[in-house]
XYZ file of N, CA and C in Angstrom:
369
model
N -0.369 48.089 12.639
C -1.122 46.197 12.131
C -0.915 45.812 11.616
N -0.770 44.670 12.112
C -0.459 43.292 11.159
C -1.161 42.963 10.450
N -1.015 43.243 8.662
C -1.543 42.207 7.773
C -1.526 40.587 7.907
N -2.626 39.961 7.362
C -2.591 38.878 6.726
C -3.474 39.284 5.843
N -2.958 37.603 5.064
C -3.427 37.203 3.421
C -4.645 35.755 3.787
N -5.536 35.564 2.817
C -6.084 34.477 2.646
C -5.578 34.304 1.307
N -6.496 33.205 1.172
C -7.035 32.780 -0.279
C -8.368 31.958 -0.259
N -8.813 32.791 -0.938
C -10.906 32.478 -0.648
C -11.287 31.240 -2.210
N -12.066 30.652 -1.356
C -12.336 29.861 -3.319
C -13.748 29.992 -2.928
N -14.829 30.168 -3.873
C -16.850 29.766 -3.601
C -16.443 28.106 -2.911
N -17.351 28.005 -2.500
C -17.770 26.115 -2.497
C -18.529 26.627 -2.085
N -20.167 26.064 -2.550
C -21.097 25.863 -2.201
C -21.893 27.066 -2.377
N -21.386 27.746 -2.916
C -21.623 29.047 -3.150
C -21.585 30.288 -1.746
N -20.807 29.997 -0.788
C -19.897 30.819 0.250
C -18.036 30.751 -0.378
N -17.131 31.994 0.820
C -16.647 31.850 1.093
C -15.895 31.391 1.680
N -14.715 30.448 1.633
C -13.408 29.502 1.788
C -12.759 29.992 2.163
N -12.267 29.938 3.724
C -10.541 30.455 3.289
C -9.481 29.622 3.392
N -8.617 28.913 2.394
C -7.550 28.004 2.601
C -6.396 27.800 3.225
N -5.822 29.033 2.824
C -4.825 29.494 2.900
C -4.061 31.085 3.688
N -3.649 30.152 4.807
C -3.466 32.160 4.990
C -1.264 32.135 4.868
N -1.906 33.299 4.725
C -0.386 34.027 4.423
C 0.616 35.061 4.874
N 0.852 36.078 3.949
C 0.727 37.070 4.450
C 0.283 38.686 3.380
N -0.375 39.419 3.989
C -0.959 40.893 3.710
C -1.511 41.098 2.930
N -2.685 40.316 2.190
C -3.075 40.661 1.712
C -4.375 39.388 1.517
N -5.574 39.984 1.207
C -6.567 38.208 0.897
C -6.331 38.422 -1.032
N -6.463 36.937 -1.470
C -6.793 36.395 -1.940
C -7.482 35.744 -2.386
N -8.988 35.741 -3.204
C -10.037 35.863 -4.351
C -9.719 33.905 -5.006
N -10.243 33.441 -4.616
C -10.218 32.321 -5.817
C -10.383 32.743 -7.854
N -10.777 34.179 -7.967
C -10.596 34.462 -9.098
C -9.285 35.887 -9.195
N -8.285 35.252 -8.282
C -7.340 36.069 -8.368
C -7.249 37.707 -7.843
N -7.823 37.690 -7.606
C -8.585 39.664 -7.152
C -7.750 39.520 -5.390
N -7.012 40.777 -5.284
C -6.515 40.466 -4.340
C -7.032 42.046 -3.103
N -7.088 41.571 -2.106
C -8.255 42.399 -1.051
C -7.513 42.786 0.265
N -7.040 43.657 0.444
C -6.314 43.723 1.886
C -6.960 43.690 3.278
N -6.618 43.722 4.318
C -6.806 43.943 5.862
C -6.825 44.763 6.273
N -7.909 45.345 6.333
C -8.968 45.065 7.285
C -9.900 44.079 6.878
N -10.396 43.165 6.478
C -12.092 43.258 6.363
C -12.900 41.785 6.604
N -13.873 42.180 6.561
C -15.450 41.874 6.750
C -15.562 40.204 5.922
N -15.642 39.564 6.705
C -15.970 38.426 5.770
C -17.121 37.240 5.710
N -18.545 37.000 4.954
C -19.045 36.026 5.290
C -19.463 35.743 4.286
N -20.577 34.251 4.436
C -21.586 33.310 3.486
C -21.999 34.348 2.207
N -22.181 35.772 2.375
C -22.264 35.971 1.142
C -21.735 37.585 0.428
N -20.885 38.029 1.624
C -20.361 39.465 1.106
C -18.730 39.081 2.363
N -17.941 40.456 1.563
C -16.707 40.489 1.548
C -16.626 42.133 1.554
N -16.164 42.716 3.191
C -16.518 43.450 2.658
C -14.652 44.685 3.260
N -14.200 45.496 2.230
C -12.158 45.692 2.640
C -12.954 47.221 2.930
N -13.917 47.848 2.911
C -13.528 50.010 3.324
C -13.944 49.694 5.228
N -13.068 49.211 5.990
C -13.121 49.099 7.564
C -12.439 49.918 8.159
N -13.308 51.051 8.761
C -12.761 52.354 8.401
C -11.823 52.439 10.113
N -11.867 51.178 11.069
C -11.817 51.229 12.347
C -10.418 49.962 12.663
N -10.567 50.218 13.878
C -9.354 49.344 14.505
C -9.637 48.433 15.464
N -9.233 47.721 16.436
C -9.628 47.243 17.614
C -10.193 47.525 18.558
N -9.270 48.908 18.685
C -10.391 49.481 19.647
C -11.017 51.276 19.929
N -11.315 51.060 18.139
C -12.215 51.425 18.005
C -13.747 51.600 17.867
N -13.860 50.122 17.560
C -15.044 49.141 17.568
C -16.415 49.454 18.698
N -17.099 49.685 17.803
C -18.082 49.978 18.870
C -19.683 49.959 17.977
N -20.736 49.167 18.989
C -21.931 48.519 18.504
C -22.532 48.945 16.987
N -22.347 49.998 16.751
C -23.159 50.735 15.733
C -22.264 50.772 14.411
N -20.877 50.650 14.162
C -19.672 49.817 13.411
C -20.106 48.412 13.015
N -19.981 48.292 14.100
C -20.474 46.107 13.810
C -21.674 46.090 13.318
N -22.262 46.845 13.936
C -24.057 46.266 13.004
C -23.469 46.706 11.356
N -23.081 47.724 10.879
C -22.951 48.025 9.725
C -22.386 46.689 8.910
N -21.594 45.712 9.745
C -21.295 44.777 8.673
C -22.404 43.396 8.290
N -23.020 43.397 10.321
C -23.798 42.034 10.114
C -25.036 42.392 9.991
N -25.692 41.069 8.649
C -27.013 41.579 8.465
C -27.800 40.365 8.954
N -27.266 39.095 9.293
C -28.258 38.038 9.704
C -28.132 38.061 11.336
N -29.405 37.849 11.722
C -30.201 37.255 13.352
C -28.695 36.808 13.560
N -28.539 36.364 15.227
C -28.445 35.420 15.651
C -26.730 34.822 15.289
N -25.971 35.949 14.961
C -24.675 35.300 13.566
C -23.734 35.080 15.085
N -22.360 34.210 14.911
C -21.153 34.426 15.170
C -20.535 35.163 15.280
N -19.121 36.336 15.805
C -18.681 36.837 14.497
C -17.567 36.473 15.503
N -16.388 36.444 14.796
C -14.875 35.859 15.061
C -14.272 37.427 14.564
N -13.350 37.424 15.547
C -12.264 38.789 15.004
C -10.895 37.532 15.800
N -10.924 38.066 14.458
C -9.267 37.700 14.091
C -8.438 38.884 14.209
N -6.869 38.928 15.293
C -5.781 39.991 15.603
C -4.546 39.262 15.453
N -3.746 40.050 14.599
C -2.638 39.298 15.457
C -1.478 38.767 16.991
N -2.520 39.659 17.346
C -1.945 39.087 18.911
C -3.700 39.362 19.846
N -3.988 38.580 20.834
C -4.760 38.132 21.309
C -5.170 39.677 22.127
N -6.100 39.650 22.348
C -6.754 41.011 23.467
C -8.560 40.506 23.321
N -8.152 41.783 24.804
C -10.130 41.539 24.959
C -10.794 42.352 24.889
N -11.735 42.159 24.241
C -12.871 42.115 24.151
C -13.451 43.388 25.067
N -13.876 45.085 24.994
C -14.137 45.633 26.207
C -16.269 44.982 26.890
N -16.073 44.958 27.841
C -17.454 44.254 28.616
C -18.438 44.954 28.455
N -18.752 45.807 27.521
C -19.551 46.748 28.204
C -20.004 45.939 25.958
N -19.029 46.129 25.428
C -19.387 45.793 23.709
C -20.106 44.363 23.821
N -19.563 43.886 24.801
C -19.675 42.339 24.648
C -20.883 41.758 25.375
N -21.820 43.119 25.824
C -22.905 42.964 26.112
C -24.241 43.320 25.856
N -23.568 44.389 25.179
C -24.285 44.813 23.803
C -24.410 43.918 22.257
N -23.255 43.325 21.781
C -23.902 42.420 21.518
C -24.580 41.305 21.175
N -24.381 40.700 22.632
C -25.428 39.532 22.945
C -27.512 39.954 22.984
N -26.484 40.696 23.699
C -28.439 41.699 23.484
C -28.854 41.298 22.475
N -28.589 41.623 20.786
C -29.033 41.835 19.370
C -28.483 41.066 19.180
N -27.889 39.433 19.835
C -28.318 38.034 19.651
C -26.910 37.498 18.247
N -25.245 38.093 19.189
C -24.383 38.702 18.291
C -23.084 37.527 19.457
N -23.034 36.753 18.868
C -21.876 35.985 20.064
C -21.093 36.365 19.789
N -19.493 36.616 20.354
C -18.482 37.309 19.921
C -17.594 36.245 20.088
N -16.274 36.660 19.854
C -15.152 35.787 20.209
C -13.768 36.519 19.398
N -13.108 36.537 19.788
C -11.535 37.075 19.956
C -10.238 36.404 19.767
N -9.507 35.965 18.273
C -8.857 35.809 18.488
C -7.523 35.577 17.892
N -6.450 34.888 17.875
C -5.198 34.159 17.068
C -6.346 34.475 15.715
N -5.846 35.727 14.079
C -6.237 35.669 13.096
C -6.189 34.219 13.193
N -5.777 33.134 12.817
C -5.269 31.874 11.465
C -6.245 31.093 12.831
N -6.333 30.719 13.989
C -7.636 30.471 14.548
C -8.735 30.757 14.094
N -9.020 32.320 14.467
C -10.966 32.476 13.988
C -10.316 32.042 12.219
N -9.963 32.232 11.178
C -9.982 31.576 9.849
C -10.726 30.230 9.891
N -10.094 29.319 10.731
C -10.127 27.723 10.881
C -11.523 28.052 11.835
N -11.812 28.474 12.525
C -13.401 28.479 12.951
C -14.372 28.938 12.487
N -13.600 29.463 11.572
C -14.929 30.448 10.081
C -14.929 29.207 9.388
N -14.096 28.883 8.749
C -14.756 27.586 7.995
C -15.263 26.483 8.469
N -15.043 26.522 9.631
C -15.751 25.092 10.045
C -17.472 25.831 10.829
N -17.627 26.906 11.083
C -18.740 27.392 10.942
C -19.634 27.276 10.137
N -19.099 27.770 8.474
C -19.669 28.400 7.889
C -20.345 26.766 7.334
N -18.640 25.675 7.580
C -19.603 24.654 7.039
C -21.043 23.408 7.149
N -20.860 24.214 8.480
C -22.110 23.933 9.277
C -23.365 24.967 8.585
N -23.125 25.503 7.975
C -24.077 26.776 7.634
C -24.457 27.841 8.422
N -23.700 27.552 9.567
C -24.324 29.022 10.503
C -24.186 30.108 10.364
N -24.302 31.135 11.040
C -23.992 32.292 10.241
C -23.029 33.255 11.090
N -22.171 33.123 10.068
C -20.457 33.467 10.807
C -20.090 34.750 10.329
N -19.809 35.252 10.571
C -18.853 36.423 10.294
C -17.553 36.953 10.598
N -16.489 36.461 9.952
C -14.934 37.093 9.985
C -14.674 38.859 9.705
N -14.398 39.229 11.344
C -13.619 40.808 10.779
C -11.948 40.512 12.174
N -11.523 40.798 10.260
C -9.953 40.708 10.710
C -9.182 42.049 10.698
N -8.681 42.122 11.500
C -8.409 43.420 12.086
C -6.876 43.610 11.913
């Protein structure tokens, strides 16, 4: 799995991805975090124990704690999410989009700046 590095900084009480690099996530306090990880306005989770192929509704539910969340999944190469899983997420009011990491990060920044409930899963 290709690793991606991001630099996060606090901006109005939430994390914003400001730079893409390679291998780790760097926080404003210079703390380094490896991908895979999950980021939203309130938390950063680094102990992700699954990959794209083994994703399930139960595993994603353990990450997402806000109703009507938009989940962006960033991958090094574009893959398509299982249609059954996509339907399960929609039934829980979770919209999901899978895209390349840099596009997922860009979308995360935009949605977060609009104060929308968004989560970013980087695998």
